[in-house]
């Protein structure tokens, strides 16, 4: 996919070219929105709003990483929604499980190659991780999602959040420290293969 | 155990994990890691946290987020834009108001700058004793001269609507028909009655002629005035009616 050509065509109003970019980046954008919002419906709304905003403000794209530009838009959309919710708290419409969490149908997380036990353990890890992310201040949550989940480096993350690189470094360290405290006991839930890979990084 | 780790140490350990540390700071930290078990334990905890975070798979979008033209605010070529009833009624009300103003102003301007109304009777006619009592009305053949019937019979034409009885009306009951309707009789009557030597059309002629001349346009102008009045009423009703309906429609939509 020639991203530059698609962007140029989209700048001239070619919606089909822009939609090709949407198809390419929608997983990343949705993933970021989900990690920040903590729930599926809100993440879908945020992702859709982000793409609509991106198309309308495409002339503000000044080159560089288009992925970082899109992530910045979805991050700001999520910030705005979270601030709005803080002013007007809402109650979830979905039924809650015993842990008072929304029960989701994670078809999009399914991996057909794993056993039911592996699937269950993976779901446990994912839920525990998202619970801990939800407890973080939104600024810390954003940075740790960008660097550790989205795989961005510090400079890209700084570009997305619009802060100096030193601020990214500081927020990331504090986020990881808090996540460390929250994720006590989750390490044992990880499959051996993953734990072995982790230890090999030492 | 790790409670004594300072915030700056946590930041250094985090940057060390990501290889985002200067060579000098790296060397210093590695020396400390060899000497301080607590610091090494903190590093291990941070590393496990990062492994857990990075173990999460990329989430797949549950649906496509591609934009429709409506979402993007793009208008496809060739599609007609259907105006809402509210917009149409509003436009109709505005246009009717504008046309009403134009017609009214135009009518006032014409009245102000046009010559005297054509229904005015010539001064000599008004005092001519041979004329009947004043007043309008389309009764008899207009001026009822004391002359014999043959003069009346000489009237070339009668206006529509006049009956034969009107010609037999007594003199004192003679109605003064607006002279505009009668082009000839008064002039002819005046010519017969006037003393010899007087120019034909002496007393009445010019005025009668003038009145006669004004007879033709009077009927057409009254018709034009009627049309203008009807138009003004129609435009006024359209402006007010369309505006009220548009307002009610808008309120029902809110």
Short mmCIF file of C-alpha atoms in Angstrom, two decimals:
data_model
loop_
_atom_site.label_atom_id
_atom_site.label_comp_id
_atom_site.label_asym_id
_atom_site.label_seq_id
_atom_site.Cartn_x
_atom_site.Cartn_y
_atom_site.Cartn_z
CA UNK A 1 0.00 0.00 0.00
CA UNK A 2 1.46 3.31 -1.08
CA UNK A 3 0.50 5.35 1.91
CA UNK A 4 1.70 8.68 0.53
CA UNK A 5 -0.38 8.30 -2.65
CA UNK A 6 -3.45 7.37 -0.68
CA UNK A 7 -3.01 10.37 1.59
CA UNK A 8 -2.60 12.69 -1.40
CA UNK A 9 -5.72 11.29 -3.03
CA UNK A 10 -7.64 11.59 0.23
CA UNK A 11 -6.54 15.22 0.52
CA UNK A 12 -8.26 15.84 -2.80
CA UNK A 13 -11.46 14.39 -1.38
CA UNK A 14 -11.10 10.78 -2.53
CA UNK A 15 -13.01 8.96 0.20
CA UNK A 16 -12.17 5.51 -1.15
CA UNK A 17 -8.45 6.19 -0.73
CA UNK A 18 -8.99 7.34 2.82
CA UNK A 19 -11.04 4.25 3.60
CA UNK A 20 -8.14 2.09 2.48
CA UNK A 21 -6.03 3.85 5.09
CA UNK A 22 -8.81 3.24 7.62
CA UNK A 23 -8.77 -0.49 6.91
CA UNK A 24 -5.02 -0.57 7.39
CA UNK A 25 -4.94 1.32 10.70
CA UNK A 26 -8.25 0.48 12.29
CA UNK A 27 -6.89 -2.36 14.44
CA UNK A 28 -4.21 -0.13 15.94
CA UNK A 29 -6.62 2.75 16.49
CA UNK A 30 -9.30 0.57 17.99
CA UNK A 31 -6.75 -1.13 20.23
CA UNK A 32 -5.54 2.21 21.57
CA UNK A 33 -9.10 3.39 22.12
CA UNK A 34 -10.01 0.18 23.93
CA UNK A 35 -7.01 0.36 26.25
CA UNK A 36 -7.80 3.94 27.09
CA UNK A 37 -11.55 3.66 27.47
CA UNK A 38 -11.63 0.20 29.04
CA UNK A 39 -14.83 -0.85 27.30
CA UNK A 40 -15.79 -1.99 23.85
CA UNK A 41 -18.68 0.31 22.95
CA UNK A 42 -16.87 3.42 24.03
CA UNK A 43 -13.79 2.28 22.13
CA UNK A 44 -15.82 1.76 18.96
CA UNK A 45 -17.33 5.21 19.22
CA UNK A 46 -13.95 6.77 19.88
CA UNK A 47 -12.34 4.97 16.95
CA UNK A 48 -15.13 5.98 14.57
CA UNK A 49 -15.04 9.59 15.74
CA UNK A 50 -11.28 9.59 15.36
CA UNK A 51 -11.44 8.52 11.72
CA UNK A 52 -14.15 11.02 10.92
CA UNK A 53 -12.09 13.75 12.53
CA UNK A 54 -8.97 12.58 10.71
CA UNK A 55 -10.66 12.85 7.31
CA UNK A 56 -11.98 16.31 8.02
CA UNK A 57 -8.68 17.54 9.36
CA UNK A 58 -6.49 15.76 6.85
CA UNK A 59 -5.08 19.04 5.61
CA UNK A 60 -3.46 19.50 9.04
CA UNK A 61 -1.26 16.43 8.50
CA UNK A 62 2.24 17.78 7.97
CA UNK A 63 4.03 14.58 7.02
CA UNK A 64 5.95 12.20 9.26
CA UNK A 65 4.40 9.15 10.86
CA UNK A 66 0.78 8.89 9.75
CA UNK A 67 0.27 6.23 12.40
CA UNK A 68 1.42 8.62 15.13
CA UNK A 69 -0.86 11.34 13.69
CA UNK A 70 -3.88 9.03 13.83
CA UNK A 71 -3.00 7.82 17.32
CA UNK A 72 -2.81 11.41 18.48
CA UNK A 73 -6.32 12.04 17.19
CA UNK A 74 -7.80 8.98 18.86
CA UNK A 75 -5.95 9.80 22.09
CA UNK A 76 -7.47 13.26 22.15
CA UNK A 77 -10.92 11.87 21.38
CA UNK A 78 -10.55 9.50 24.33
CA UNK A 79 -9.30 12.29 26.60
CA UNK A 80 -12.34 14.40 25.74
CA UNK A 81 -14.75 11.54 26.39
CA UNK A 82 -13.12 10.63 29.68
CA UNK A 83 -13.26 14.24 30.83
CA UNK A 84 -16.90 14.40 29.86
CA UNK A 85 -17.63 11.22 31.80
CA UNK A 86 -15.86 12.59 34.79
CA UNK A 87 -18.28 15.50 34.79
CA UNK A 88 -21.28 13.22 34.20
CA UNK A 89 -20.67 9.67 35.47
CA UNK A 90 -22.61 6.92 33.69
CA UNK A 91 -23.72 3.46 34.77
CA UNK A 92 -22.98 0.49 32.52
CA UNK A 93 -25.85 -1.00 30.55
CA UNK A 94 -24.14 -4.37 30.08
CA UNK A 95 -24.72 -7.08 32.72
CA UNK A 96 -21.96 -7.40 35.27
CA UNK A 97 -20.23 -10.55 36.39
CA UNK A 98 -19.36 -11.40 40.01
CA UNK A 99 -16.36 -9.14 39.89
CA UNK A 100 -18.57 -6.25 38.79
CA UNK A 101 -16.95 -6.17 35.38
CA UNK A 102 -18.75 -5.90 32.11
CA UNK A 103 -19.06 -9.24 30.43
CA UNK A 104 -17.83 -8.96 26.91
CA UNK A 105 -17.92 -11.29 24.01
CA UNK A 106 -14.28 -11.26 23.01
CA UNK A 107 -14.61 -12.93 19.64
CA UNK A 108 -12.03 -10.52 18.35
CA UNK A 109 -9.54 -11.92 20.83
CA UNK A 110 -10.05 -15.54 19.93
CA UNK A 111 -7.16 -17.67 18.86
CA UNK A 112 -8.35 -20.93 17.38
CA UNK A 113 -5.00 -22.63 17.97
CA UNK A 114 -5.19 -22.77 21.76
CA UNK A 115 -6.87 -25.07 24.20
CA UNK A 116 -9.78 -23.97 26.36
CA UNK A 117 -7.50 -23.83 29.38
CA UNK A 118 -5.02 -21.63 27.56
CA UNK A 119 -7.85 -19.49 26.33
CA UNK A 120 -9.17 -19.11 29.88
CA UNK A 121 -5.78 -18.20 31.26
CA UNK A 122 -5.25 -15.67 28.50
CA UNK A 123 -8.62 -14.11 29.22
CA UNK A 124 -7.72 -13.90 32.92
CA UNK A 125 -4.46 -12.13 32.13
CA UNK A 126 -6.20 -9.76 29.72
CA UNK A 127 -8.91 -8.88 32.22
CA UNK A 128 -6.43 -8.37 35.03
CA UNK A 129 -4.28 -6.17 32.83
CA UNK A 130 -7.20 -4.06 31.66
CA UNK A 131 -8.41 -3.69 35.25
CA UNK A 132 -5.01 -2.39 36.26
CA UNK A 133 -4.86 -0.07 33.24
CA UNK A 134 -8.27 1.34 34.13
CA UNK A 135 -6.96 2.26 37.58
CA UNK A 136 -4.08 4.28 36.17
CA UNK A 137 -4.36 8.02 35.64
CA UNK A 138 -5.20 8.56 31.98
CA UNK A 139 -1.85 10.22 31.21
CA UNK A 140 0.08 7.19 32.51
CA UNK A 141 -2.33 4.79 30.82
CA UNK A 142 -1.82 6.48 27.47
CA UNK A 143 1.96 6.32 27.57
CA UNK A 144 2.23 2.72 28.76
CA UNK A 145 -0.25 1.64 26.09
CA UNK A 146 1.68 3.42 23.36
CA UNK A 147 5.10 2.09 24.37
CA UNK A 148 4.46 -1.36 25.84
CA UNK A 149 1.30 -2.46 24.01
CA UNK A 150 1.52 -0.59 20.71
CA UNK A 151 5.31 -1.00 20.53
CA UNK A 152 6.20 2.64 19.87
CA UNK A 153 9.53 4.11 20.87
CA UNK A 154 9.83 7.08 23.22
CA UNK A 155 10.07 9.71 20.49
CA UNK A 156 6.98 8.45 18.66
CA UNK A 157 5.06 8.33 21.92
CA UNK A 158 6.16 11.89 22.68
CA UNK A 159 4.87 12.95 19.27
CA UNK A 160 1.50 11.34 19.94
CA UNK A 161 0.90 12.83 23.37
CA UNK A 162 2.52 16.13 22.51
CA UNK A 163 4.90 16.21 25.47
CA UNK A 164 8.71 16.25 25.79
CA UNK A 165 10.58 12.97 25.68
CA UNK A 166 11.59 13.32 29.34
CA UNK A 167 7.92 13.52 30.33
CA UNK A 168 7.20 10.32 28.42
CA UNK A 169 10.05 8.58 30.19
CA UNK A 170 8.86 9.71 33.61
CA UNK A 171 5.20 8.82 33.03
CA UNK A 172 6.14 5.42 31.62
CA UNK A 173 8.26 4.56 34.64
CA UNK A 174 5.52 5.57 37.05
CA UNK A 175 2.92 3.64 35.05
CA UNK A 176 5.01 0.50 35.05
CA UNK A 177 5.60 0.82 38.79
CA UNK A 178 1.88 1.02 39.48
CA UNK A 179 1.15 -1.83 37.09
CA UNK A 180 3.77 -3.90 38.87
CA UNK A 181 1.87 -3.52 42.14
CA UNK A 182 -1.46 -4.24 40.51
CA UNK A 183 -0.36 -7.29 38.52
CA UNK A 184 0.89 -9.28 41.51
CA UNK A 185 0.15 -12.92 40.84
CA UNK A 186 -0.56 -12.55 37.16
CA UNK A 187 2.94 -13.64 36.25
CA UNK A 188 2.07 -17.23 37.20
CA UNK A 189 -0.88 -17.20 34.84
CA UNK A 190 1.35 -16.61 31.88
CA UNK A 191 2.15 -19.65 29.76
CA UNK A 192 5.61 -21.12 30.28
CA UNK A 193 6.71 -20.21 26.81
CA UNK A 194 6.05 -16.58 27.49
CA UNK A 195 7.74 -16.65 30.89
CA UNK A 196 10.80 -18.27 29.40
CA UNK A 197 11.02 -15.64 26.70
CA UNK A 198 10.74 -12.98 29.35
CA UNK A 199 13.51 -14.40 31.44
CA UNK A 200 15.76 -14.64 28.41
CA UNK A 201 15.68 -10.87 28.12
CA UNK A 202 17.82 -10.58 31.26
CA UNK B 1 11.87 -4.72 49.78
CA UNK B 2 11.60 -2.35 46.92
CA UNK B 3 10.07 0.38 49.03
CA UNK B 4 13.37 2.13 49.40
CA UNK B 5 13.82 2.50 45.66
CA UNK B 6 13.65 6.12 44.75
CA UNK B 7 11.50 7.47 41.94
CA UNK B 8 14.61 8.45 40.00
CA UNK B 9 15.87 4.87 40.29
CA UNK B 10 12.60 3.52 38.94
CA UNK B 11 12.91 5.89 35.98
CA UNK B 12 16.48 4.80 35.36
CA UNK B 13 15.51 1.14 35.52
CA UNK B 14 12.60 1.68 33.15
CA UNK B 15 14.78 3.54 30.64
CA UNK B 16 17.46 0.86 31.03
CA UNK B 17 14.93 -1.80 30.03
CA UNK B 18 14.09 0.13 26.87
CA UNK B 19 17.70 0.99 26.08
CA UNK B 20 16.80 4.64 26.42
CA UNK B 21 19.70 5.52 28.72
CA UNK B 22 23.04 7.18 28.00
CA UNK B 23 26.20 5.11 28.04
CA UNK B 24 27.43 6.87 31.14
CA UNK B 25 24.23 6.30 33.08
CA UNK B 26 24.08 2.71 31.88
CA UNK B 27 27.54 1.98 33.25
CA UNK B 28 26.72 3.57 36.58
CA UNK B 29 23.46 1.66 36.87
CA UNK B 30 24.98 -1.69 36.01
CA UNK B 31 27.55 -1.18 38.72
CA UNK B 32 24.76 -0.53 41.22
CA UNK B 33 22.78 -3.54 40.02
CA UNK B 34 25.73 -5.78 40.81
CA UNK B 35 26.07 -4.30 44.27
CA UNK B 36 22.42 -3.73 45.33
CA UNK B 37 20.16 -6.80 45.38
CA UNK B 38 17.14 -4.67 46.08
CA UNK B 39 17.75 -2.66 42.95
CA UNK B 40 18.20 -5.85 40.95
CA UNK B 41 14.92 -7.18 42.36
CA UNK B 42 13.15 -3.99 41.31
CA UNK B 43 14.53 -4.33 37.83
CA UNK B 44 13.22 -7.91 37.66
CA UNK B 45 9.74 -6.78 38.74
CA UNK B 46 9.70 -4.06 36.12
CA UNK B 47 10.83 -6.46 33.49
CA UNK B 48 8.02 -8.93 34.28
CA UNK B 49 5.49 -6.12 34.16
CA UNK B 50 6.72 -5.12 30.73
CA UNK B 51 6.54 -8.76 29.57
CA UNK B 52 2.92 -8.99 30.69
CA UNK B 53 2.08 -5.75 28.94
CA UNK B 54 3.80 -6.77 25.74
CA UNK B 55 2.22 -10.21 25.79
CA UNK B 56 -1.12 -8.72 24.90
CA UNK B 57 -2.06 -9.35 21.27
CA UNK B 58 -3.01 -6.57 18.96
CA UNK B 59 -6.76 -6.20 19.27
CA UNK B 60 -8.74 -6.62 16.09
CA UNK B 61 -11.36 -4.04 15.27
CA UNK B 62 -14.79 -5.62 15.83
CA UNK B 63 -16.09 -4.01 12.65
CA UNK B 64 -14.94 -1.80 9.80
CA UNK B 65 -14.66 1.87 10.59
CA UNK B 66 -14.70 3.02 6.97
CA UNK B 67 -16.52 6.27 6.37
CA UNK B 68 -19.68 6.77 4.38
CA UNK B 69 -20.12 9.97 2.38
CA UNK B 70 -22.55 11.18 4.99
CA UNK B 71 -20.01 10.67 7.76
CA UNK B 72 -17.33 12.43 5.81
CA UNK B 73 -19.61 15.27 4.79
CA UNK B 74 -18.95 14.54 1.13
CA UNK B 75 -21.66 15.29 -1.38
CA UNK B 76 -21.74 12.80 -4.23
CA UNK B 77 -22.07 14.42 -7.68
CA UNK B 78 -25.33 13.97 -9.50
CA UNK B 79 -27.47 13.56 -6.43
CA UNK B 80 -30.23 16.07 -6.00
CA UNK B 81 -30.42 17.62 -2.64
CA UNK B 82 -33.94 17.33 -1.41
CA UNK B 83 -35.01 20.44 0.43
CA UNK B 84 -36.83 19.94 3.64
CA UNK B 85 -40.40 21.17 3.82
CA UNK B 86 -39.36 23.66 6.43
CA UNK B 87 -36.75 25.21 4.16
CA UNK B 88 -39.17 25.35 1.24
CA UNK B 89 -41.89 27.04 3.24
CA UNK B 90 -39.45 29.48 4.70
CA UNK B 91 -38.20 30.41 1.26
CA UNK B 92 -41.75 30.79 -0.04
CA UNK B 93 -42.62 33.09 2.83
CA UNK B 94 -39.57 35.25 2.27
CA UNK B 95 -40.12 35.53 -1.48
CA UNK B 96 -43.81 36.33 -1.04
CA UNK B 97 -42.91 39.07 1.41
CA UNK B 98 -40.37 40.54 -0.98
CA UNK B 99 -42.80 40.50 -3.89
CA UNK B 100 -45.50 42.03 -1.73
CA UNK B 101 -43.19 44.87 -0.80
CA UNK B 102 -42.19 45.40 -4.43
CA UNK B 103 -45.79 45.45 -5.64
CA UNK B 104 -46.93 47.78 -2.87
CA UNK B 105 -44.07 50.19 -3.35
CA UNK B 106 -44.56 50.14 -7.08
CA UNK B 107 -48.26 50.83 -6.71
CA UNK B 108 -47.63 53.72 -4.37
CA UNK B 109 -45.04 55.17 -6.71
CA UNK B 110 -47.38 54.98 -9.68
CA UNK B 111 -50.18 56.63 -7.75
CA UNK B 112 -47.94 59.39 -6.53
CA UNK B 113 -46.43 60.29 -9.84
CA UNK B 114 -49.29 59.54 -12.24
CA UNK B 115 -51.77 62.30 -13.50
CA UNK B 116 -55.14 63.13 -11.75
CA UNK B 117 -57.67 60.37 -11.58
CA UNK B 118 -59.66 60.01 -14.73
CA UNK B 119 -63.03 59.94 -13.02
CA UNK B 120 -62.89 63.68 -12.33
CA UNK B 121 -65.65 65.64 -14.08
CA UNK B 122 -64.78 68.80 -16.04
CA UNK B 123 -65.70 71.97 -14.15
CA UNK B 124 -68.04 73.24 -16.89
CA UNK B 125 -69.88 70.05 -16.97
CA UNK B 126 -70.43 70.12 -13.27
CA UNK B 127 -72.25 73.44 -13.54
CA UNK B 128 -74.07 72.86 -16.73
CA UNK B 129 -77.78 73.06 -15.90
CA UNK B 130 -78.54 70.65 -18.64
CA UNK B 131 -76.71 68.01 -16.76
CA UNK B 132 -78.56 65.94 -14.31
CA UNK B 133 -77.94 65.84 -10.67
CA UNK B 134 -74.44 64.88 -9.80
CA UNK B 135 -73.37 61.58 -8.66
CA UNK B 136 -72.09 58.58 -10.26
CA UNK B 137 -73.75 55.48 -11.10
CA UNK B 138 -74.29 53.86 -14.31
CA UNK B 139 -77.87 54.71 -14.74
CA UNK B 140 -79.14 56.34 -17.79
CA UNK B 141 -77.37 57.53 -20.79
CA UNK B 142 -75.35 59.88 -18.73
CA UNK B 143 -76.22 63.44 -19.37
CA UNK B 144 -79.89 63.76 -19.86
CA UNK B 145 -80.39 66.77 -22.01
CA UNK B 146 -83.79 68.33 -22.27
CA UNK B 147 -83.51 67.63 -25.90
CA UNK B 148 -85.96 65.34 -27.53
CA UNK B 149 -85.47 61.65 -27.61
CA UNK B 150 -83.88 61.68 -30.95
CA UNK B 151 -80.78 63.04 -29.35
CA UNK B 152 -80.75 60.29 -26.98
CA UNK B 153 -81.30 57.91 -29.79
CA UNK B 154 -78.34 59.30 -31.48
CA UNK B 155 -76.14 57.94 -28.84
CA UNK B 156 -73.92 55.62 -30.76
CA UNK B 157 -73.68 53.00 -28.17
CA UNK B 158 -74.76 52.30 -24.76
CA UNK B 159 -72.55 50.86 -22.21
CA UNK B 160 -73.25 47.37 -21.26
CA UNK B 161 -75.72 46.93 -18.53
CA UNK B 162 -77.83 49.93 -19.23
CA UNK B 163 -81.52 49.33 -19.76
CA UNK B 164 -83.86 51.02 -22.16
CA UNK B 165 -85.82 52.52 -19.33
CA UNK B 166 -82.94 54.61 -18.33
CA UNK B 167 -83.40 56.76 -21.38
CA UNK B 168 -86.92 57.61 -20.33
CA UNK B 169 -86.02 58.94 -16.99
CA UNK B 170 -87.36 62.40 -16.24
CA UNK B 171 -84.92 65.17 -16.49
CA UNK B 172 -84.80 65.92 -12.87
CA UNK B 173 -83.96 62.36 -12.19
CA UNK B 174 -81.35 62.13 -14.81
CA UNK B 175 -78.27 60.45 -13.55
CA UNK B 176 -74.93 61.66 -14.42
CA UNK B 177 -73.18 58.79 -15.89
CA UNK B 178 -69.51 59.10 -15.72
CA UNK B 179 -68.68 60.81 -18.88
CA UNK B 180 -65.93 58.41 -19.52
CA UNK B 181 -68.46 55.88 -20.73
CA UNK B 182 -69.94 58.08 -23.33
CA UNK B 183 -67.72 59.31 -26.02
CA UNK B 184 -70.18 61.22 -28.18
CA UNK B 185 -73.58 62.21 -26.82
CA UNK B 186 -72.65 65.13 -24.67
CA UNK B 187 -70.64 66.65 -27.36
CA UNK B 188 -73.39 66.29 -29.88
CA UNK B 189 -75.96 67.61 -27.44
CA UNK B 190 -73.84 70.56 -26.66
CA UNK B 191 -73.37 71.27 -30.31
CA UNK B 192 -77.13 71.32 -30.90
CA UNK B 193 -77.88 73.48 -27.90
CA UNK B 194 -75.17 75.96 -28.19
CA UNK B 195 -76.03 79.24 -29.84
CA UNK B 196 -74.91 79.69 -33.34
CA UNK B 197 -71.48 80.99 -33.77
CA UNK B 198 -70.06 79.17 -30.95
CA UNK B 199 -67.50 76.68 -31.78
CA UNK B 200 -68.64 73.24 -31.62
CA UNK B 201 -67.73 71.71 -28.46
CA UNK B 202 -67.48 75.19 -27.01
CA UNK B 203 -68.68 74.79 -23.52
CA UNK B 204 -68.45 71.18 -23.27
CA UNK B 205 -66.30 70.26 -26.07
CA UNK B 206 -62.88 70.55 -24.77
CA UNK B 207 -63.84 69.40 -21.34
CA UNK B 208 -66.10 66.77 -22.70
CA UNK B 209 -63.42 65.85 -25.11
CA UNK B 210 -61.01 65.83 -22.28
CA UNK B 211 -63.42 63.82 -20.21
CA UNK B 212 -63.98 61.62 -23.19
CA UNK B 213 -60.34 61.22 -23.64
CA UNK B 214 -60.09 60.16 -20.05
CA UNK B 215 -62.97 57.72 -20.32
CA UNK B 216 -61.01 55.00 -22.04
CA UNK B 217 -58.08 54.76 -19.65
CA UNK B 218 -60.33 54.99 -16.54
CA UNK B 219 -61.83 51.57 -17.08
CA UNK B 220 -58.48 49.96 -17.69
CA UNK B 221 -56.88 51.60 -14.67
CA UNK B 222 -59.64 50.47 -12.36
CA UNK B 223 -59.08 46.97 -13.66
CA UNK B 224 -55.37 47.25 -13.05
CA UNK B 225 -55.94 48.50 -9.54
CA UNK B 226 -58.17 45.54 -8.86
CA UNK B 227 -55.54 43.16 -10.11
CA UNK B 228 -52.91 44.81 -7.94
CA UNK B 229 -55.12 44.57 -4.88
CA UNK B 230 -55.80 40.93 -5.52
CA UNK B 231 -52.10 40.31 -5.98
CA UNK B 232 -51.25 42.10 -2.77
CA UNK B 233 -53.78 40.12 -0.79
CA UNK B 234 -52.60 36.85 -2.31
CA UNK B 235 -48.93 37.59 -1.58
CA UNK B 236 -49.74 38.68 1.92
CA UNK B 237 -51.67 35.52 2.61
CA UNK B 238 -48.92 33.40 1.12
CA UNK B 239 -46.22 35.11 3.17
CA UNK B 240 -48.10 34.83 6.42
CA UNK B 241 -49.44 31.36 5.76
CA UNK B 242 -46.15 29.86 4.67
CA UNK B 243 -44.38 31.44 7.60
CA UNK B 244 -46.85 30.08 10.13
CA UNK B 245 -46.76 26.58 8.66
CA UNK B 246 -42.95 26.63 8.61
CA UNK B 247 -42.88 27.70 12.24
CA UNK B 248 -45.28 24.96 13.28
CA UNK B 249 -43.28 22.40 11.31
CA UNK B 250 -40.08 23.52 12.96
CA UNK B 251 -41.58 23.24 16.41
CA UNK B 252 -42.90 19.79 15.73
CA UNK B 253 -39.43 18.65 14.63
CA UNK B 254 -37.68 19.96 17.76
#
